[in-house]
CSV table of C-alpha atoms in Angstrom, one decimal:
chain,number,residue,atom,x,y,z
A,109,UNK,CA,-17.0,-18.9,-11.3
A,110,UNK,CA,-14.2,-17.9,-12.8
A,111,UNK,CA,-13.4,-14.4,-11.4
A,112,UNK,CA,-13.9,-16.1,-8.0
A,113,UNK,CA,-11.6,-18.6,-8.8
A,114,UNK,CA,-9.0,-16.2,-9.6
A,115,UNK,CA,-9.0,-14.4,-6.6
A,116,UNK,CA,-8.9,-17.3,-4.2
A,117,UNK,CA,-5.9,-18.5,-6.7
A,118,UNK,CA,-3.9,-14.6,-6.0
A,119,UNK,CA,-4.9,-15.4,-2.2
A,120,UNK,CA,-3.2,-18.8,-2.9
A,121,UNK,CA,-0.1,-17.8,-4.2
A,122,UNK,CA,0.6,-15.0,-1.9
A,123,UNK,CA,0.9,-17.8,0.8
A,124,UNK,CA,2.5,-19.8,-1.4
A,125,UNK,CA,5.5,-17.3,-1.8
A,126,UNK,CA,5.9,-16.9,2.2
A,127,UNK,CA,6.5,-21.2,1.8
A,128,UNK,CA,8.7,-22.0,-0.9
A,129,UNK,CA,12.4,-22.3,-0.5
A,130,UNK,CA,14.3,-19.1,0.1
A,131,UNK,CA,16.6,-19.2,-3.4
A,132,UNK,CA,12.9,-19.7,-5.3
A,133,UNK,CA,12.0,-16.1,-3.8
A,134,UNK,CA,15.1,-14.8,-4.5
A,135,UNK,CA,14.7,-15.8,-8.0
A,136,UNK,CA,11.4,-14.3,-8.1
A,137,UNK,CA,12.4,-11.1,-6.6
A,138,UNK,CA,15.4,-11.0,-9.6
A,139,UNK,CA,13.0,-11.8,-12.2
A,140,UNK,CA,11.0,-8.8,-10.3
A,141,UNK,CA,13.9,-6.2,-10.8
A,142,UNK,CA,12.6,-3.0,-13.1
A,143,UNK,CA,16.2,-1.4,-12.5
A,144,UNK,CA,19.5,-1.3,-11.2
A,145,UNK,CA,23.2,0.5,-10.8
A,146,UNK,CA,26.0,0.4,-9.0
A,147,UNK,CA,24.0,1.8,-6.2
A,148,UNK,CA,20.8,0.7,-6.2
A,149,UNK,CA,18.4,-2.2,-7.1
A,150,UNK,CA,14.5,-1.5,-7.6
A,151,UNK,CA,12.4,-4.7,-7.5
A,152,UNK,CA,8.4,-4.3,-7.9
A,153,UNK,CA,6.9,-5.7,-4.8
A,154,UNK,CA,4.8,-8.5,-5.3
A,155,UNK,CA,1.0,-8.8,-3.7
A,156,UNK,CA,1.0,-10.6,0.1
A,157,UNK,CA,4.5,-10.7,0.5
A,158,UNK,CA,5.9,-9.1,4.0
A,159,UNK,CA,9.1,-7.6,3.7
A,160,UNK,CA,10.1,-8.0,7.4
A,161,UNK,CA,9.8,-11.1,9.7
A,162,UNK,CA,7.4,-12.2,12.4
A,163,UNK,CA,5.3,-14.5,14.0
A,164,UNK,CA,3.7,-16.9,11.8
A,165,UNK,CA,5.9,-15.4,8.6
A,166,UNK,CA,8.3,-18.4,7.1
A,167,UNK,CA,9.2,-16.3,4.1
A,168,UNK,CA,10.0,-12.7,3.8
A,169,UNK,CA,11.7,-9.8,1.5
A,170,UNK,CA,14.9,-9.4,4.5
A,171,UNK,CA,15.4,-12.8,4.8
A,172,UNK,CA,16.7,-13.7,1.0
A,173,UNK,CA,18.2,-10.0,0.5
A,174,UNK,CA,21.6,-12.1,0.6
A,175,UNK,CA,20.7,-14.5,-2.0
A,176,UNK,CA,19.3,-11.9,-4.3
A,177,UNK,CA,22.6,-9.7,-4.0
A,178,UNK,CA,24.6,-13.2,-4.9
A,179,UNK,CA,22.3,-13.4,-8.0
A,180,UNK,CA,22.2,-9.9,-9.2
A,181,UNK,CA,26.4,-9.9,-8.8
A,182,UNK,CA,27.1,-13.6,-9.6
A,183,UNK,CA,29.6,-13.9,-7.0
A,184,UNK,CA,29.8,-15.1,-3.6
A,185,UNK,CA,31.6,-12.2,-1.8
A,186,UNK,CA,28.8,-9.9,-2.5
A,187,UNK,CA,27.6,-7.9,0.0
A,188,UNK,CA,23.7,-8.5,1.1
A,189,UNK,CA,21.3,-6.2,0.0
A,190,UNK,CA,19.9,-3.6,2.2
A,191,UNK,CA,16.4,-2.8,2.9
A,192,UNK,CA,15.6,1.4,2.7
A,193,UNK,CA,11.3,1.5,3.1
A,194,UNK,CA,8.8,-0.2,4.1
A,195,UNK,CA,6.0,-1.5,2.1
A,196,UNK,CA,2.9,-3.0,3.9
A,197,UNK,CA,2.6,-7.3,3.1
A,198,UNK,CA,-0.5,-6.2,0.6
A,199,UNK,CA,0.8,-3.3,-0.8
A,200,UNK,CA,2.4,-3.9,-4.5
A,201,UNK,CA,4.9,-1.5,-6.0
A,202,UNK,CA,8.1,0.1,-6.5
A,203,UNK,CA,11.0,-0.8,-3.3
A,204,UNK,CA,14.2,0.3,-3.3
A,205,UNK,CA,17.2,-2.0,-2.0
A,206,UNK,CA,20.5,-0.4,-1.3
A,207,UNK,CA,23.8,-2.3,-2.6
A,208,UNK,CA,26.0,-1.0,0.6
A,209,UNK,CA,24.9,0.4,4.4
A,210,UNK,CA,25.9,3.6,3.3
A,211,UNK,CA,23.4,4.2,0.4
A,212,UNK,CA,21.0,2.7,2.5
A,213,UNK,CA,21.7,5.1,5.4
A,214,UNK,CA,21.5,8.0,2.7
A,215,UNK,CA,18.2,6.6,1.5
A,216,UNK,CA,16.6,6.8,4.4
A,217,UNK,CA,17.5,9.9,5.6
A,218,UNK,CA,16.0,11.5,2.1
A,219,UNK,CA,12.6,9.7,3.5
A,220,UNK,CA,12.8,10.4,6.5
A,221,UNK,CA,13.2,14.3,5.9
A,222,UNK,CA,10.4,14.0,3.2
A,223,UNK,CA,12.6,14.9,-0.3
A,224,UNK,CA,11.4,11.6,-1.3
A,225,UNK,CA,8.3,12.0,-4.0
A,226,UNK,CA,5.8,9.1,-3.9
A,227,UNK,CA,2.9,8.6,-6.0
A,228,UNK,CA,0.7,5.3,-5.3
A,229,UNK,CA,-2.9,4.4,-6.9
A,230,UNK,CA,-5.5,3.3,-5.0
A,231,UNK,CA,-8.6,1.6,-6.5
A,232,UNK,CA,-11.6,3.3,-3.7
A,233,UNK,CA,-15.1,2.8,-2.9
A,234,UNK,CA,-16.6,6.0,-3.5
A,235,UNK,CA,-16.0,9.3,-5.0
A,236,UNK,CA,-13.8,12.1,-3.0
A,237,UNK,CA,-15.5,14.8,-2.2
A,238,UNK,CA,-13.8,17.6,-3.1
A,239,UNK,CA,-12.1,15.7,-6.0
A,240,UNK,CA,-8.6,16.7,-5.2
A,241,UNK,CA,-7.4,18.0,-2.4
A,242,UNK,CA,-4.8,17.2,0.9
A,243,UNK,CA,-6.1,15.2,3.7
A,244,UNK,CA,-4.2,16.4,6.7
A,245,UNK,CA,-5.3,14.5,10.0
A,246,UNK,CA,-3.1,13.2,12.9
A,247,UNK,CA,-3.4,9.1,13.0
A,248,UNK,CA,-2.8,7.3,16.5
A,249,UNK,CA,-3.0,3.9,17.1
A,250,UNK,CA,-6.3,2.4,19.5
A,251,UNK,CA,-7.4,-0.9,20.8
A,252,UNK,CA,-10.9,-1.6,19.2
A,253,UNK,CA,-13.2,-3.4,21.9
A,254,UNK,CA,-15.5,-5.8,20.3
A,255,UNK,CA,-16.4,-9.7,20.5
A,256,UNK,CA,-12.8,-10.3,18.9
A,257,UNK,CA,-10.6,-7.1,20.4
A,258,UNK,CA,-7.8,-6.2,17.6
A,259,UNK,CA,-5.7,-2.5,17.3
A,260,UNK,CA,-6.1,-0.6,14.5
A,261,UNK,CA,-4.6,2.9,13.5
A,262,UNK,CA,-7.7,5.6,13.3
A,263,UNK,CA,-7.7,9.5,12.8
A,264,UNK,CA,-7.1,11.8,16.3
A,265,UNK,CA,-8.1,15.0,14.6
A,266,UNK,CA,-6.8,18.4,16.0
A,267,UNK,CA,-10.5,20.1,16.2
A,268,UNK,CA,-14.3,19.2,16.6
A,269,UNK,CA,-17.2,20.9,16.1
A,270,UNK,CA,-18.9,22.7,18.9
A,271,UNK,CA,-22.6,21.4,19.5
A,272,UNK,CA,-23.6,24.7,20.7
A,273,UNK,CA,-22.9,26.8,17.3
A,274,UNK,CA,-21.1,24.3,14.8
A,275,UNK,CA,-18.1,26.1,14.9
A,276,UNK,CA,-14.2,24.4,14.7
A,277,UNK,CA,-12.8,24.1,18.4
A,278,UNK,CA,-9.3,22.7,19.0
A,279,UNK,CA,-9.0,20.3,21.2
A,280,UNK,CA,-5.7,19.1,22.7
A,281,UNK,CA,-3.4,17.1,20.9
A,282,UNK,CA,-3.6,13.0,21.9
A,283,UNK,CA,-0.5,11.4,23.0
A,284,UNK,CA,1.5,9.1,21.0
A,285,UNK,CA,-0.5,10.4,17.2
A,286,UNK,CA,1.3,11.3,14.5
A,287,UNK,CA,1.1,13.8,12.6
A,288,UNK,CA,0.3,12.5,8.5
A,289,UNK,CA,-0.5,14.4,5.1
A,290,UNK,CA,-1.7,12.0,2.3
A,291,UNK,CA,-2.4,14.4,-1.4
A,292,UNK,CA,-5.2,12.9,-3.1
A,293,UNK,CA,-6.0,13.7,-7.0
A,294,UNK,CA,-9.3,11.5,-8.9
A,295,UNK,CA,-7.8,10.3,-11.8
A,296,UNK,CA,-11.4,8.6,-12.8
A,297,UNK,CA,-14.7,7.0,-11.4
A,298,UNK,CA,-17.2,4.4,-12.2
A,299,UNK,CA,-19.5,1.3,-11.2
A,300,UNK,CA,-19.6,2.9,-7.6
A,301,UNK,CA,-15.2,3.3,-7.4
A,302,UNK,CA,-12.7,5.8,-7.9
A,303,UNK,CA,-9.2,5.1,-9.0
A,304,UNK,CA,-7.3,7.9,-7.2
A,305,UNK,CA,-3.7,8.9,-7.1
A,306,UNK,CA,-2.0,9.7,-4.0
A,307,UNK,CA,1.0,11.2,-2.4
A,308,UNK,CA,1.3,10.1,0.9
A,309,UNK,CA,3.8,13.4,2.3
A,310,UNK,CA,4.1,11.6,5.5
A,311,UNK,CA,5.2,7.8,6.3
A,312,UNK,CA,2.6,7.2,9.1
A,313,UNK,CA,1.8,3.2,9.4
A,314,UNK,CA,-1.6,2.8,7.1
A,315,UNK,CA,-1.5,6.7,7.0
A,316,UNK,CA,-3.1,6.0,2.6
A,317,UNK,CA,-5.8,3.3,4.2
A,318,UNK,CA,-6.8,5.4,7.2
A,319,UNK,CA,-7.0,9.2,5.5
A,320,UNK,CA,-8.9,7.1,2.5
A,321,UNK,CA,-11.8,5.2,4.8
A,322,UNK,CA,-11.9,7.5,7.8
A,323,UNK,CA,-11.2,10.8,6.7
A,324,UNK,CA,-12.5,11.0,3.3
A,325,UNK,CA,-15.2,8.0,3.4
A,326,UNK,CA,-13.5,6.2,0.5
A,327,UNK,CA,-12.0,2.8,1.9
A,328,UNK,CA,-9.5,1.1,-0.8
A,329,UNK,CA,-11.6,-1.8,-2.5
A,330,UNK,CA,-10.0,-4.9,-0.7
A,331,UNK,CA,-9.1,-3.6,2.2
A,332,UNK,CA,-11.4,-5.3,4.5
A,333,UNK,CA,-9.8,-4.1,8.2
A,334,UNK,CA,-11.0,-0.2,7.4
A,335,UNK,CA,-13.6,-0.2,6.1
A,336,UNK,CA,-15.6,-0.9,9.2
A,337,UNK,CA,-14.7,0.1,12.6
A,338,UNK,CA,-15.9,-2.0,15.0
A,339,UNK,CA,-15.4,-5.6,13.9
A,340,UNK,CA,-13.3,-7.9,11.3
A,341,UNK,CA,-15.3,-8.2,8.6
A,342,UNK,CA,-15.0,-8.3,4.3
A,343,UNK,CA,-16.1,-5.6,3.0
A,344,UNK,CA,-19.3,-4.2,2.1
A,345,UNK,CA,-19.7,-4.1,-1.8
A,346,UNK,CA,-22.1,-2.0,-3.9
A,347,UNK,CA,-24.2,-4.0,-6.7
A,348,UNK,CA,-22.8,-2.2,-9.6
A,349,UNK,CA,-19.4,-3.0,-8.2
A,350,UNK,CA,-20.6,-6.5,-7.5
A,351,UNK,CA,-21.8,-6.8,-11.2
A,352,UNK,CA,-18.7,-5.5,-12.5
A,353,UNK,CA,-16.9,-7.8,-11.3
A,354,UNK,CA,-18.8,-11.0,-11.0
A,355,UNK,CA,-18.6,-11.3,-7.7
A,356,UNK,CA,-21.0,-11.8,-5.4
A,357,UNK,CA,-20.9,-10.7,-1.5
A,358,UNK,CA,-20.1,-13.7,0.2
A,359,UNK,CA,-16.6,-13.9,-2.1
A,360,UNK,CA,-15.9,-10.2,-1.3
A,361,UNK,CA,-13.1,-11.5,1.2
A,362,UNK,CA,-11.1,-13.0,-1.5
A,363,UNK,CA,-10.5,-9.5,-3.0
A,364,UNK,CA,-6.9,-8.1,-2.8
A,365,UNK,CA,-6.2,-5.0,-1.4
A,366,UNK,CA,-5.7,-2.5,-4.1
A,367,UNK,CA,-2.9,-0.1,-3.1
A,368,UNK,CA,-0.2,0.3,-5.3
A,369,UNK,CA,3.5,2.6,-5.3
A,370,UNK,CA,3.2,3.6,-8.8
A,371,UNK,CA,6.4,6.5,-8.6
A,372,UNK,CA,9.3,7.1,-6.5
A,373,UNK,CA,11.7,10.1,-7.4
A,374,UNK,CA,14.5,9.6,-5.5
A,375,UNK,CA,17.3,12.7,-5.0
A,376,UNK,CA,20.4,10.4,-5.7
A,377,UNK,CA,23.0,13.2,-7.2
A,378,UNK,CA,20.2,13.5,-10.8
A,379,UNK,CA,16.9,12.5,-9.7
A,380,UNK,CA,15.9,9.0,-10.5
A,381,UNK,CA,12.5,8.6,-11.7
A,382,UNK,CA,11.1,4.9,-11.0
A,383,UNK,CA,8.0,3.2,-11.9
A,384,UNK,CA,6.2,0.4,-11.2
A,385,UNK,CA,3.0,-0.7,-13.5
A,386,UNK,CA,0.5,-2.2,-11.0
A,387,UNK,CA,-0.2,-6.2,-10.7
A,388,UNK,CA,-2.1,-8.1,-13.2
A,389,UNK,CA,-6.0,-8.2,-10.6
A,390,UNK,CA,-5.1,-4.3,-10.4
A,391,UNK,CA,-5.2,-3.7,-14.2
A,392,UNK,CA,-7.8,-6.4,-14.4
A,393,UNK,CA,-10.1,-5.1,-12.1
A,394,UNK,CA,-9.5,-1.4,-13.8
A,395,UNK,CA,-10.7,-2.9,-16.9
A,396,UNK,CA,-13.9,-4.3,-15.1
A,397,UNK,CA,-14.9,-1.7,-13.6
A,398,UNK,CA,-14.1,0.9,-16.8
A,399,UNK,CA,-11.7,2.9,-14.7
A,400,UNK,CA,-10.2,3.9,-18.0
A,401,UNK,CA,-8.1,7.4,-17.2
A,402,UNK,CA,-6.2,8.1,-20.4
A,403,UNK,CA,-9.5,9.6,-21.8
A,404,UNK,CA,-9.8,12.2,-19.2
């Protein structure tokens, strides 16, 4: 089938670009580049590609950051280009690389006291109920105990409800969470999914994945490690999402996750607007599922 074939073909390539020669990424990554100064570049992030090292990971966005600053500046006495963010390996979007440590150093200290503005999209399973609102629940990190034991970060909320009268009790605080605020806004819905718009306010790791399947019920379609607790498993479609977009269930686990950074406004002297128009599946899947926005 066709849309099957597609997806295993986006699963394919994302491995691919963690194999090929380090100048070929680089070269990709340039071609990538939505805009640049004397400061700053902006490159949008392609799908399944980590941006730091690790075990198993030939291939990553640090390792050819020198290459790309010889590229950008045709010279050899460039200095490398320096990382500011984080994106996750399957997140897509807008990343900001730094020409010089200082810039970089600035950067991160605009993120890290929040006077960065982000604005992803997320395609969900689900409608958020209420439609717009401001999930605000500490995340901590837990081992899950099953037939194949794996960590994943969950919510470690600051109250529960008393079984005596169903009232809101505080309970102490866990050890080692972190606090995270994710703004969420429905932008449209259909076939059983949402396409929502989110400002994550916090940078807690999976802080947009965890707030979207745990706290709100909504996982992100694709994202196969939330959207059930207890075990490693694809996710669970509904038929009308199915349908849409010719799959059937046992494909599911070829489906990309669909998180995107659509905005960053970064506070460099002016405020720099940057944005990022999500990957070909994203836009592709929109269209299947009629997640059409400019009409509301």
């Amino acid at each position: 089938d066709p849309a099957q074939r597609r997806l295993r073909e986006l699963a394919a390539l994302s491995k691919r670009l963690q194999q090929v020669h380090p100048n070929v990424l680089a070269k990709v990554l340039k071609e990538r580049t939505v805009y640049q100064n004397e400061e700053i570049v902006v490159i949008n992030k392609p799908y399944g590609l980590p941006v730091h090292g690790g075990p198993g990971i030939k291939n990553c966005i640090a390792d050819v950051l020198p290459i790309l600053a010889k590229m950008l500046e045709k010279s050899m006495k460039t200095e490398p280009l320096h990382l500011c963010h984080r994106l996750d390996k399957e997140t897509t979007g807008v990343m900001v690389l730094a020409r010089s440590k200082e810039v970089a150093d600035r950067i991160r200290l605009l993120f890290k006291t929040r006077q960065v503005e982000k604005t992803y999209w997320a395609i969900s399973l689900g409608n958020p109920d209420p439609t717009e609102g401001t999930v605000e629940i500490p995340i901590v990190e837990k081992e899950v105990r099953s037939h194949q034991s794996h960590y994943k970060m969950t919510l470690a909320p600051n109250y529960r409800l008393s079984p005596e009268d169903g009232r809101m009790v505080k309970v102490r605080k866990q050890r080692n969470a972190e606090m995270a605020v994710t703004r969420y806004r429905l932008l449209a819905h259909s076939a059983a999914c949402s396409l929502l718009e989110l400002q994550p306010i916090t940078g807690v790791k999976h802080q947009i994945r965890v707030h979207l399947a745990y706290g709100l019920g909504c996982p992100i379609l694709g994202d196969h490690k939330y959207s059930h607790w207890s075990k490693l498993a694809p996710q669970k479609l509904p038929e009308i999402t199915l349908k849409r977009l010719k799959l059937v269930q046992s494909k599911a686990r070829y489906l990309p996750l669909h998180l995107h950074a659509h905005r960053l406004s970064l506070p460099l002297g002016q405020r720099i607007d940057l944005v990022c128009k999500p990957p070909f599946f994203f836009q592709k899947t929109l269209k299947k599922l009629e997640l059409d926005f400019t009409k509301d």
